[in-house]
Amino acid sequence: MKVNEKKVSPSSVIGTASIDLMGETVELPIVEGSEGERAIDIRTLRKRTGYITLDDGYTNTGSCESAITFVNGEDGILRYGGYPIEQIARSTTFPEVALLLLQGAPPPARELKRFSQKLTEHAMLHEGLRHHFVGFPPEAHPMAILSAMINSVSCYHPDLLRIGDEEHLLDAAAKLLSKVRTIAAFSYKKSLGEPMIYPDAERGYVSNFLHMMFSKPYTEYEPSDEEVRAIQLFFILHADHEQNCSTATARMVGSSGANLFASVAAAVCALWGPLHGGANTNVIKMLEKIHEGGDSLSATIDRVKRKEELLWGFGHRVYKSSDPRVKLLRKACHDVFQAKGISDPLLDIAQELEQIAVKDDYFVERKLYPNVDFYSGILLRAIGIPLNMYTVMFAIGRMPGWIANWAESWRHGSRIHRPRQIYTGSTERDFVPIDRR
Ligand code: ACO
């Protein structure tokens, strides 16, 4: 493949839309994607008419064409590379999903083996990087550490700042995917004041992560198969979700020519926000408050309806009937509890809250249903992942999606992302120097 070859649009033009702009008629192409989604292609609109479109929050704007992930929010469908998430969740591993997203097809066994070997080889951090952790205060948020450390990793791999070909990209992807796991575990150990635990080359991706999180120099942590399966599922279900806030950020930053590490570090920051990946932490805080008797379910719902707070883990920009990941996560919670012989009152509270909300007019009218963050924290709690690491877990899971989207844009040579605005400030006026103001 030729790098940065200019893309010929793969969507088909199926007709034209006529727009009446205060008496002037403009014809614009209508394009259709492979799943029948249609868009009015406005790329030439301003050049031809002087008009732009205004779309705060990009509710109705397609920022790119992408062949990676398909979401149909009306019917609750999610597919990676055409494969339904339910099948992916049942039959794959996280490294396999990462390759599927990056390369567009499930990898042959030998390719997956080679990639898994790369993940093992690159799990270590340069000793210089290990010393960076000393500089963070004990209470530093692990998302701040993760973003800073991803940029720091790039300082030790200057050869990866400019990707040359597909093999080079694969190498960068393996290094990123492998090292974020080590960074996440080291930041947790740092917050506890415990020694960092080095990766173990005999373990798979998830088991190695849990080992670095929970082993101590004098006790080796051995996760059960159920625990490994649960975290694997968590990562897979978070692996990609088309043009969400953090993925769009990775693409936007990358569109300036910024390297993969800088783009992904920016995506981590976008994910941190409570309206995005940070919601998984707030869901648990909300459920804990109810459990501790601070709040009844109905009082919580009433406050949400008075708009005094959000029902965390509810609502989605795209899903308007159900998020298919929710069912899989809810079931995974039950499976892990059963396997471990434990229970968690927060799961009962969450299920009750969901039942109340989905029958309440406020939520029905606004098409608000549980999203991926509603049950994911309960699953993480069952494995012993601490609350301040939940969004980091999301970030590790979303890493393949960020890399794949950055790579798609790099392959096709995207234009710099540069939205316009409608200026509403003062019109021209004369500046008055400070002594005369
Ligand atoms: N609780 C209460 N009301 C809500 C919620 C919620 N969780 N979500 C949306 N609404 C209300 C809005 O107040 C608005 O009401 P209005 O019509 O009376 O003004 C209406 O529903 C439409 O909501 P918008 O804010 O326009 O929806 P938008 O698409 O902009 O936002 C978002 C989507 C950010 C996910 C929103 O639903 C939300 O804040 N949810 C809670 C946070 C959350 O769980 N985020 C994780 C999302 S999934 C992810 O990023 C991984």
GROMACS .gro file of C-alpha atoms and ligand atoms in nm:
model
  488
    1MET     CA    1   0.000   0.000   0.000
    2LYS     CA    2   0.125   0.347  -0.083
    3VAL     CA    3   0.138   0.563   0.223
    4ASN     CA    4  -0.082   0.871   0.229
    5GLU     CA    5  -0.235   0.796  -0.104
    6LYS     CA    6  -0.530   1.032  -0.152
    7LYS     CA    7  -0.851   0.843  -0.103
    8VAL     CA    8  -1.118   0.809  -0.366
    9SER     CA    9  -1.442   0.817  -0.168
   10PRO     CA   10  -1.564   0.457  -0.128
   11SER     CA   11  -1.926   0.556  -0.061
   12SER     CA   12  -2.150   0.571  -0.369
   13VAL     CA   13  -2.323   0.879  -0.501
   14ILE     CA   14  -2.687   0.777  -0.536
   15GLY     CA   15  -2.856   1.106  -0.619
   16THR     CA   16  -2.868   1.475  -0.547
   17ALA     CA   17  -3.031   1.694  -0.285
   18SER     CA   18  -3.164   2.034  -0.383
   19ILE     CA   19  -3.133   2.299  -0.116
   20ASP     CA   20  -3.312   2.631  -0.142
   21LEU     CA   21  -3.079   2.895   0.003
   22MET     CA   22  -3.305   3.197   0.027
   23GLY     CA   23  -3.410   3.168  -0.334
   24GLU     CA   24  -3.092   3.018  -0.476
   25THR     CA   25  -3.111   2.644  -0.548
   26VAL     CA   26  -2.802   2.435  -0.492
   27GLU     CA   27  -2.765   2.071  -0.588
   28LEU     CA   28  -2.549   1.855  -0.363
   29PRO     CA   29  -2.460   1.487  -0.401
   30ILE     CA   30  -2.625   1.228  -0.176
   31VAL     CA   31  -2.385   0.951  -0.081
   32GLU     CA   32  -2.466   0.610   0.060
   33GLY     CA   33  -2.248   0.382   0.272
   34SER     CA   34  -2.241   0.002   0.263
   35GLU     CA   35  -2.518  -0.029   0.526
   36GLY     CA   36  -2.750   0.211   0.350
   37GLU     CA   37  -2.669   0.517   0.563
   38ARG     CA   38  -2.717   0.831   0.359
   39ALA     CA   39  -2.554   1.172   0.378
   40ILE     CA   40  -2.567   1.499   0.191
   41ASP     CA   41  -2.212   1.569   0.081
   42ILE     CA   42  -2.163   1.937   0.166
   43ARG     CA   43  -1.789   1.953   0.095
   44THR     CA   44  -1.831   2.207  -0.185
   45LEU     CA   45  -2.112   2.407  -0.022
   46ARG     CA   46  -1.913   2.703   0.110
   47LYS     CA   47  -1.700   2.734  -0.200
   48ARG     CA   48  -2.013   2.747  -0.414
   49THR     CA   49  -2.246   2.950  -0.194
   50GLY     CA   50  -2.062   3.109   0.101
   51TYR     CA   51  -2.278   2.909   0.344
   52ILE     CA   52  -2.150   2.667   0.607
   53THR     CA   53  -2.353   2.421   0.816
   54LEU     CA   54  -2.392   2.467   1.191
   55ASP     CA   55  -2.397   2.154   1.406
   56ASP     CA   56  -2.301   2.207   1.770
   57GLY     CA   57  -2.173   1.880   1.916
   58TYR     CA   58  -2.157   1.727   1.565
   59THR     CA   59  -2.494   1.557   1.629
   60ASN     CA   60  -2.558   1.533   1.259
   61THR     CA   61  -2.215   1.554   1.103
   62GLY     CA   62  -2.023   1.270   0.943
   63SER     CA   63  -1.658   1.359   0.997
   64CYS     CA   64  -1.515   1.076   0.787
   65GLU     CA   65  -1.590   0.762   0.591
   66SER     CA   66  -1.474   0.456   0.780
   67ALA     CA   67  -1.478   0.082   0.718
   68ILE     CA   68  -1.386  -0.021   1.074
   69THR     CA   69  -1.700  -0.035   1.291
   70PHE     CA   70  -2.071  -0.009   1.220
   71VAL     CA   71  -2.322   0.114   1.477
   72ASN     CA   72  -2.695   0.128   1.415
   73GLY     CA   73  -2.838   0.312   1.713
   74GLU     CA   74  -3.203   0.264   1.620
   75ASP     CA   75  -3.179  -0.116   1.613
   76GLY     CA   76  -2.903  -0.157   1.874
   77ILE     CA   77  -2.647  -0.308   1.635
   78LEU     CA   78  -2.268  -0.303   1.677
   79ARG     CA   79  -2.033  -0.477   1.435
   80TYR     CA   80  -1.654  -0.477   1.412
   81GLY     CA   81  -1.554  -0.521   1.046
   82GLY     CA   82  -1.904  -0.657   0.973
   83TYR     CA   83  -1.896  -0.915   1.255
   84PRO     CA   84  -2.173  -0.882   1.517
   85ILE     CA   85  -2.041  -0.791   1.861
   86GLU     CA   86  -2.225  -1.091   2.011
   87GLN     CA   87  -2.020  -1.331   1.792
   88ILE     CA   88  -1.696  -1.140   1.853
   89ALA     CA   89  -1.755  -1.149   2.228
   90ARG     CA   90  -1.810  -1.526   2.220
   91SER     CA   91  -1.525  -1.633   1.998
   92THR     CA   92  -1.224  -1.403   2.009
   93THR     CA   93  -0.943  -1.273   2.224
   94PHE     CA   94  -0.852  -0.908   2.272
   95PRO     CA   95  -0.531  -0.924   2.059
   96GLU     CA   96  -0.733  -1.089   1.782
   97VAL     CA   97  -0.991  -0.810   1.796
   98ALA     CA   98  -0.710  -0.553   1.787
   99LEU     CA   99  -0.579  -0.705   1.462
  100LEU     CA  100  -0.928  -0.734   1.316
  101LEU     CA  101  -0.987  -0.363   1.376
  102LEU     CA  102  -0.643  -0.261   1.254
  103GLN     CA  103  -0.637  -0.476   0.940
  104GLY     CA  104  -1.006  -0.513   0.859
  105ALA     CA  105  -1.015  -0.895   0.867
  106PRO     CA  106  -0.968  -1.165   1.131
  107PRO     CA  107  -0.597  -1.258   1.130
  108PRO     CA  108  -0.473  -1.601   1.024
  109ALA     CA  109  -0.341  -1.805   1.321
  110ARG     CA  110   0.027  -1.742   1.240
  111GLU     CA  111  -0.030  -1.367   1.214
  112LEU     CA  112  -0.204  -1.362   1.553
  113LYS     CA  113   0.079  -1.565   1.705
  114ARG     CA  114   0.336  -1.321   1.569
  115PHE     CA  115   0.138  -1.024   1.703
  116SER     CA  116   0.093  -1.191   2.044
  117GLN     CA  117   0.469  -1.248   2.057
  118LYS     CA  118   0.523  -0.880   1.987
  119LEU     CA  119   0.283  -0.795   2.271
  120THR     CA  120   0.487  -1.012   2.505
  121GLU     CA  121   0.823  -0.875   2.389
  122HIS     CA  122   0.721  -0.513   2.432
  123ALA     CA  123   0.555  -0.535   2.773
  124MET     CA  124   0.859  -0.396   2.955
  125LEU     CA  125   0.907  -0.024   2.997
  126HIS     CA  126   1.249   0.133   2.950
  127GLU     CA  127   1.404   0.179   3.297
  128GLY     CA  128   1.416   0.552   3.227
  129LEU     CA  129   1.036   0.546   3.194
  130ARG     CA  130   0.998   0.360   3.521
  131HIS     CA  131   1.166   0.654   3.691
  132HIS     CA  132   0.902   0.891   3.548
  133PHE     CA  133   0.649   0.740   3.788
  134VAL     CA  134   0.848   0.875   4.084
  135GLY     CA  135   0.767   1.229   3.972
  136PHE     CA  136   0.390   1.187   4.011
  137PRO     CA  137   0.236   1.256   4.353
  138PRO     CA  138   0.067   0.951   4.517
  139GLU     CA  139  -0.282   1.091   4.457
  140ALA     CA  140  -0.220   1.159   4.084
  141HIS     CA  141  -0.512   1.037   3.874
  142PRO     CA  142  -0.415   0.729   3.670
  143MET     CA  143  -0.570   0.885   3.356
  144ALA     CA  144  -0.329   1.181   3.386
  145ILE     CA  145  -0.041   0.938   3.432
  146LEU     CA  146  -0.155   0.726   3.137
  147SER     CA  147  -0.179   1.018   2.897
  148ALA     CA  148   0.155   1.165   3.008
  149MET     CA  149   0.329   0.829   2.995
  150ILE     CA  150   0.205   0.748   2.643
  151ASN     CA  151   0.376   1.064   2.519
  152SER     CA  152   0.681   0.973   2.727
  153VAL     CA  153   0.698   0.627   2.566
  154SER     CA  154   0.729   0.796   2.227
  155CYS     CA  155   1.044   0.975   2.348
  156TYR     CA  156   1.207   0.633   2.384
  157HIS     CA  157   1.095   0.518   2.038
  158PRO     CA  158   1.170   0.807   1.803
  159ASP     CA  159   1.166   0.558   1.515
  160LEU     CA  160   0.788   0.527   1.564
  161LEU     CA  161   0.712   0.898   1.538
  162ARG     CA  162   0.682   0.869   1.162
  163ILE     CA  163   0.518   0.549   1.045
  164GLY     CA  164   0.656   0.429   0.711
  165ASP     CA  165   0.460   0.117   0.618
  166GLU     CA  166   0.215  -0.144   0.747
  167GLU     CA  167   0.484  -0.348   0.927
  168HIS     CA  168   0.605  -0.036   1.101
  169LEU     CA  169   0.246   0.042   1.203
  170LEU     CA  170   0.200  -0.307   1.343
  171ASP     CA  171   0.513  -0.264   1.550
  172ALA     CA  172   0.392   0.071   1.688
  173ALA     CA  173   0.046  -0.077   1.761
  174ALA     CA  174   0.200  -0.372   1.948
  175LYS     CA  175   0.424  -0.145   2.153
  176LEU     CA  176   0.136   0.085   2.246
  177LEU     CA  177  -0.109  -0.194   2.328
  178SER     CA  178   0.145  -0.380   2.531
  179LYS     CA  179   0.292  -0.087   2.721
  180VAL     CA  180  -0.038   0.081   2.821
  181ARG     CA  181  -0.111  -0.231   3.024
  182THR     CA  182   0.222  -0.200   3.206
  183ILE     CA  183   0.178   0.175   3.257
  184ALA     CA  184  -0.172   0.122   3.400
  185ALA     CA  185  -0.054  -0.145   3.644
  186PHE     CA  186   0.255   0.055   3.746
  187SER     CA  187   0.042   0.364   3.815
  188TYR     CA  188  -0.183   0.154   4.040
  189LYS     CA  189   0.115   0.011   4.228
  190LYS     CA  190   0.257   0.360   4.261
  191SER     CA  191  -0.071   0.486   4.416
  192LEU     CA  192  -0.048   0.206   4.675
  193GLY     CA  193   0.318   0.271   4.745
  194GLU     CA  194   0.393  -0.090   4.646
  195PRO     CA  195   0.684  -0.207   4.430
  196MET     CA  196   0.609  -0.234   4.059
  197ILE     CA  197   0.573  -0.587   3.932
  198TYR     CA  198   0.745  -0.669   3.603
  199PRO     CA  199   0.553  -0.844   3.324
  200ASP     CA  200   0.567  -1.221   3.295
  201ALA     CA  201   0.644  -1.350   2.944
  202GLU     CA  202   0.461  -1.678   3.011
  203ARG     CA  203   0.121  -1.513   3.048
  204GLY     CA  204  -0.137  -1.395   2.795
  205TYR     CA  205  -0.240  -1.031   2.758
  206VAL     CA  206  -0.508  -1.018   3.029
  207SER     CA  207  -0.344  -1.255   3.277
  208ASN     CA  208  -0.022  -1.056   3.251
  209PHE     CA  209  -0.209  -0.734   3.324
  210LEU     CA  210  -0.381  -0.881   3.631
  211HIS     CA  211  -0.044  -1.020   3.745
  212MET     CA  212   0.115  -0.674   3.727
  213MET     CA  213  -0.185  -0.526   3.910
  214PHE     CA  214  -0.217  -0.775   4.192
  215SER     CA  215   0.102  -0.979   4.240
  216LYS     CA  216   0.339  -0.876   4.517
  217PRO     CA  217   0.711  -0.951   4.532
  218TYR     CA  218   0.635  -1.231   4.779
  219THR     CA  219   0.303  -1.363   4.633
  220GLU     CA  220   0.227  -1.443   4.274
  221TYR     CA  221  -0.133  -1.355   4.181
  222GLU     CA  222  -0.301  -1.621   3.972
  223PRO     CA  223  -0.630  -1.501   3.820
  224SER     CA  224  -0.899  -1.763   3.763
  225ASP     CA  225  -1.010  -1.844   3.407
  226GLU     CA  226  -1.340  -1.669   3.479
  227GLU     CA  227  -1.161  -1.351   3.585
  228VAL     CA  228  -0.943  -1.353   3.275
  229ARG     CA  229  -1.251  -1.416   3.059
  230ALA     CA  230  -1.441  -1.131   3.224
  231ILE     CA  231  -1.162  -0.875   3.170
  232GLN     CA  232  -1.107  -1.004   2.816
  233LEU     CA  233  -1.477  -0.947   2.746
  234PHE     CA  234  -1.460  -0.601   2.905
  235PHE     CA  235  -1.170  -0.506   2.676
  236ILE     CA  236  -1.333  -0.654   2.365
  237LEU     CA  237  -1.664  -0.475   2.425
  238HIS     CA  238  -1.481  -0.143   2.463
  239ALA     CA  239  -1.244  -0.198   2.168
  240ASP     CA  240  -1.411   0.036   1.919
  241HIS     CA  241  -1.724   0.242   1.876
  242GLU     CA  242  -1.690   0.447   1.559
  243GLN     CA  243  -1.664   0.827   1.590
  244ASN     CA  244  -1.713   0.876   1.965
  245CYS     CA  245  -1.552   1.175   2.138
  246SER     CA  246  -1.213   1.013   2.210
  247THR     CA  247  -1.180   0.837   1.873
  248ALA     CA  248  -1.277   1.153   1.689
  249THR     CA  249  -1.010   1.327   1.901
  250ALA     CA  250  -0.746   1.073   1.795
  251ARG     CA  251  -0.843   1.138   1.432
  252MET     CA  252  -0.851   1.513   1.474
  253VAL     CA  253  -0.510   1.531   1.639
  254GLY     CA  254  -0.370   1.286   1.384
  255SER     CA  255  -0.510   1.495   1.099
  256SER     CA  256  -0.251   1.764   1.173
  257GLY     CA  257   0.020   1.507   1.104
  258ALA     CA  258   0.072   1.444   1.478
  259ASN     CA  259   0.219   1.102   1.554
  260LEU     CA  260   0.024   0.800   1.678
  261PHE     CA  261   0.140   0.837   2.040
  262ALA     CA  262   0.045   1.206   2.063
  263SER     CA  263  -0.295   1.133   1.903
  264VAL     CA  264  -0.372   0.846   2.139
  265ALA     CA  265  -0.254   1.044   2.444
  266ALA     CA  266  -0.506   1.313   2.346
  267ALA     CA  267  -0.777   1.049   2.309
  268VAL     CA  268  -0.705   0.933   2.666
  269CYS     CA  269  -0.773   1.287   2.787
  270ALA     CA  270  -1.101   1.302   2.594
  271LEU     CA  271  -1.210   0.969   2.740
  272TRP     CA  272  -1.143   1.092   3.093
  273GLY     CA  273  -1.447   1.324   3.087
  274PRO     CA  274  -1.753   1.214   3.290
  275LEU     CA  275  -1.985   1.234   2.988
  276HIS     CA  276  -1.765   0.978   2.811
  277GLY     CA  277  -1.543   0.709   2.972
  278GLY     CA  278  -1.542   0.878   3.312
  279ALA     CA  279  -1.909   0.783   3.350
  280ASN     CA  280  -1.819   0.429   3.460
  281THR     CA  281  -1.673   0.570   3.783
  282ASN     CA  282  -1.973   0.794   3.848
  283VAL     CA  283  -2.215   0.502   3.802
  284ILE     CA  284  -2.052   0.317   4.091
  285LYS     CA  285  -2.041   0.629   4.309
  286MET     CA  286  -2.414   0.678   4.243
  287LEU     CA  287  -2.498   0.314   4.322
  288GLU     CA  288  -2.282   0.319   4.635
  289LYS     CA  289  -2.462   0.630   4.757
  290ILE     CA  290  -2.797   0.457   4.714
  291HIS     CA  291  -2.667   0.143   4.883
  292GLU     CA  292  -2.527   0.331   5.180
  293GLY     CA  293  -2.875   0.471   5.239
  294GLY     CA  294  -2.786   0.823   5.129
  295ASP     CA  295  -3.052   0.809   4.861
  296SER     CA  296  -3.355   0.601   4.769
  297LEU     CA  297  -3.404   0.482   4.411
  298SER     CA  298  -3.708   0.703   4.363
  299ALA     CA  299  -3.533   1.007   4.515
  300THR     CA  300  -3.246   0.951   4.270
  301ILE     CA  301  -3.482   0.926   3.974
  302ASP     CA  302  -3.675   1.234   4.089
  303ARG     CA  303  -3.356   1.440   4.116
  304VAL     CA  304  -3.254   1.327   3.768
  305LYS     CA  305  -3.596   1.427   3.631
  306ARG     CA  306  -3.563   1.768   3.795
  307LYS     CA  307  -3.230   1.787   3.605
  308GLU     CA  308  -3.032   1.830   3.926
  309GLU     CA  309  -2.805   1.547   3.818
  310LEU     CA  310  -2.759   1.287   3.545
  311LEU     CA  311  -2.849   0.922   3.568
  312TRP     CA  312  -2.493   0.802   3.510
  313GLY     CA  313  -2.453   0.521   3.259
  314PHE     CA  314  -2.777   0.619   3.083
  315GLY     CA  315  -2.826   0.785   2.746
  316HIS     CA  316  -2.622   0.772   2.430
  317ARG     CA  317  -2.575   0.996   2.130
  318VAL     CA  318  -2.625   0.707   1.887
  319TYR     CA  319  -2.815   0.427   2.065
  320LYS     CA  320  -3.183   0.511   2.088
  321SER     CA  321  -3.329   0.168   2.176
  322SER     CA  322  -3.059  -0.047   2.338
  323ASP     CA  323  -2.683  -0.073   2.357
  324PRO     CA  324  -2.595  -0.435   2.268
  325ARG     CA  325  -2.293  -0.428   2.501
  326VAL     CA  326  -2.517  -0.380   2.805
  327LYS     CA  327  -2.679  -0.723   2.782
  328LEU     CA  328  -2.337  -0.889   2.746
  329LEU     CA  329  -2.193  -0.700   3.043
  330ARG     CA  330  -2.496  -0.768   3.264
  331LYS     CA  331  -2.466  -1.140   3.189
  332ALA     CA  332  -2.089  -1.131   3.249
  333CYS     CA  333  -2.154  -0.985   3.597
  334HIS     CA  334  -2.387  -1.275   3.679
  335ASP     CA  335  -2.137  -1.530   3.538
  336VAL     CA  336  -1.847  -1.394   3.743
  337PHE     CA  337  -2.052  -1.377   4.061
  338GLN     CA  338  -2.163  -1.734   4.012
  339ALA     CA  339  -1.811  -1.859   3.937
  340LYS     CA  340  -1.665  -1.677   4.238
  341GLY     CA  341  -1.961  -1.757   4.464
  342ILE     CA  342  -2.010  -1.392   4.550
  343SER     CA  343  -2.280  -1.129   4.513
  344ASP     CA  344  -2.284  -0.753   4.501
  345PRO     CA  345  -2.581  -0.545   4.619
  346LEU     CA  346  -2.487  -0.283   4.360
  347LEU     CA  347  -2.592  -0.521   4.082
  348ASP     CA  348  -2.941  -0.555   4.233
  349ILE     CA  349  -2.966  -0.179   4.274
  350ALA     CA  350  -2.850  -0.120   3.915
  351GLN     CA  351  -3.105  -0.368   3.778
  352GLU     CA  352  -3.385  -0.211   3.982
  353LEU     CA  353  -3.283   0.137   3.872
  354GLU     CA  354  -3.281   0.023   3.509
  355GLN     CA  355  -3.630  -0.129   3.546
  356ILE     CA  356  -3.770   0.193   3.694
  357ALA     CA  357  -3.603   0.416   3.437
  358VAL     CA  358  -3.699   0.223   3.125
  359LYS     CA  359  -4.068   0.249   3.223
  360ASP     CA  360  -4.057   0.615   3.320
  361ASP     CA  361  -4.188   0.873   3.070
  362TYR     CA  362  -3.886   1.102   3.121
  363PHE     CA  363  -3.647   0.834   2.994
  364VAL     CA  364  -3.885   0.679   2.739
  365GLU     CA  365  -3.960   1.013   2.571
  366ARG     CA  366  -3.591   1.097   2.549
  367LYS     CA  367  -3.495   0.743   2.441
  368LEU     CA  368  -3.253   0.704   2.732
  369TYR     CA  369  -3.135   0.348   2.797
  370PRO     CA  370  -2.836   0.203   2.984
  371ASN     CA  371  -2.507   0.245   2.802
  372VAL     CA  372  -2.181   0.048   2.821
  373ASP     CA  373  -2.082   0.218   3.146
  374PHE     CA  374  -2.390   0.113   3.345
  375TYR     CA  375  -2.281  -0.243   3.434
  376SER     CA  376  -1.911  -0.239   3.345
  377GLY     CA  377  -1.800  -0.103   3.685
  378ILE     CA  378  -1.986  -0.380   3.869
  379LEU     CA  379  -1.790  -0.633   3.665
  380LEU     CA  380  -1.460  -0.460   3.744
  381ARG     CA  381  -1.548  -0.446   4.116
  382ALA     CA  382  -1.598  -0.823   4.115
  383ILE     CA  383  -1.240  -0.870   3.994
  384GLY     CA  384  -1.105  -0.622   4.249
  385ILE     CA  385  -1.015  -0.342   4.008
  386PRO     CA  386  -1.013  -0.019   4.213
  387LEU     CA  387  -1.259   0.258   4.130
  388ASN     CA  388  -1.002   0.515   4.012
  389MET     CA  389  -0.878   0.263   3.751
  390TYR     CA  390  -1.213   0.208   3.577
  391THR     CA  391  -1.162   0.471   3.310
  392VAL     CA  392  -0.806   0.347   3.259
  393MET     CA  393  -0.953   0.001   3.196
  394PHE     CA  394  -1.180   0.160   2.935
  395ALA     CA  395  -0.873   0.327   2.780
  396ILE     CA  396  -0.682  -0.002   2.753
  397GLY     CA  397  -0.989  -0.157   2.589
  398ARG     CA  398  -1.041   0.134   2.346
  399MET     CA  399  -0.674   0.142   2.242
  400PRO     CA  400  -0.727  -0.080   1.932
  401GLY     CA  401  -1.008   0.145   1.811
  402TRP     CA  402  -0.800   0.459   1.851
  403ILE     CA  403  -0.505   0.301   1.671
  404ALA     CA  404  -0.723   0.159   1.392
  405ASN     CA  405  -0.897   0.492   1.333
  406TRP     CA  406  -0.569   0.683   1.339
  407ALA     CA  407  -0.427   0.428   1.094
  408GLU     CA  408  -0.725   0.447   0.859
  409SER     CA  409  -0.687   0.820   0.843
  410TRP     CA  410  -0.307   0.791   0.795
  411ARG     CA  411  -0.352   0.538   0.511
  412HIS     CA  412  -0.603   0.755   0.330
  413GLY     CA  413  -0.430   1.085   0.390
  414SER     CA  414  -0.707   1.276   0.564
  415ARG     CA  415  -0.723   1.654   0.535
  416ILE     CA  416  -0.654   1.853   0.849
  417HIS     CA  417  -0.970   1.866   1.063
  418ARG     CA  418  -1.062   2.228   1.092
  419PRO     CA  419  -1.427   2.308   1.166
  420ARG     CA  420  -1.567   2.653   1.100
  421GLN     CA  421  -1.783   2.865   1.330
  422ILE     CA  422  -2.050   3.130   1.327
  423TYR     CA  423  -1.887   3.430   1.491
  424THR     CA  424  -2.115   3.604   1.743
  425GLY     CA  425  -1.870   3.851   1.904
  426SER     CA  426  -1.837   4.224   1.863
  427THR     CA  427  -1.815   4.370   1.515
  428GLU     CA  428  -1.515   4.592   1.429
  429ARG     CA  429  -1.440   4.868   1.682
  430ASP     CA  430  -1.140   5.090   1.766
  431PHE     CA  431  -0.906   4.972   2.042
  432VAL     CA  432  -0.876   5.212   2.339
  433PRO     CA  433  -0.532   5.207   2.512
  434ILE     CA  434  -0.537   5.119   2.886
  435ASP     CA  435  -0.470   5.474   3.014
  436ARG     CA  436  -0.781   5.601   2.836
  437ARG     CA  437  -1.016   5.318   2.936
  438ACO     N1  438  -2.975   1.143   3.277
  438ACO     C1  439  -3.076   1.234   3.270
  438ACO     N2  440  -3.110   1.300   3.157
  438ACO     C2  441  -3.039   1.275   3.048
  438ACO     C3  442  -2.934   1.182   3.047
  438ACO     C4  443  -2.903   1.115   3.167
  438ACO     N3  444  -2.805   1.026   3.175
  438ACO     N4  445  -2.880   1.178   2.924
  438ACO     C5  446  -2.949   1.264   2.849
  438ACO     N5  447  -3.047   1.324   2.924
  438ACO     C6  448  -3.147   1.418   2.878
  438ACO     C7  449  -3.089   1.556   2.847
  438ACO     O1  450  -3.091   1.637   2.964
  438ACO     C8  451  -3.181   1.604   2.739
  438ACO     O2  452  -3.301   1.643   2.800
  438ACO     P1  453  -3.393   1.765   2.737
  438ACO     O3  454  -3.438   1.715   2.604
  438ACO     O4  455  -3.500   1.785   2.835
  438ACO     O5  456  -3.299   1.883   2.725
  438ACO     C9  457  -3.210   1.478   2.658
  438ACO     O6  458  -3.196   1.371   2.752
  438ACO    C10  459  -3.121   1.458   2.539
  438ACO     O7  460  -2.988   1.451   2.588
  438ACO     P2  461  -2.863   1.518   2.519
  438ACO     O8  462  -2.779   1.581   2.626
  438ACO     O9  463  -2.905   1.603   2.404
  438ACO    O10  464  -2.790   1.391   2.464
  438ACO     P3  465  -2.644   1.387   2.403
  438ACO    O11  466  -2.652   1.298   2.287
  438ACO    O12  467  -2.591   1.525   2.380
  438ACO    O13  468  -2.556   1.323   2.520
  438ACO    C11  469  -2.469   1.161   2.667
  438ACO    C12  470  -2.530   1.189   2.529
  438ACO    C13  471  -2.349   1.255   2.690
  438ACO    C14  472  -2.421   1.019   2.672
  438ACO    C15  473  -2.577   1.186   2.775
  438ACO    O14  474  -2.683   1.094   2.757
  438ACO    C16  475  -2.524   1.177   2.916
  438ACO    O15  476  -2.475   1.277   2.969
  438ACO     N6  477  -2.531   1.057   2.982
  438ACO    C17  478  -2.477   1.038   3.115
  438ACO    C18  479  -2.327   1.021   3.111
  438ACO    C19  480  -2.287   0.888   3.052
  438ACO    O16  481  -2.338   0.783   3.093
  438ACO     N7  482  -2.193   0.891   2.959
  438ACO    C20  483  -2.140   0.771   2.893
  438ACO    C21  484  -2.188   0.765   2.751
  438ACO     S1  485  -2.132   0.620   2.671
  438ACO    C22  486  -1.969   0.649   2.645
  438ACO    O17  487  -1.925   0.755   2.619
  438ACO    C23  488  -1.880   0.541   2.664
   0.00000   0.00000   0.00000
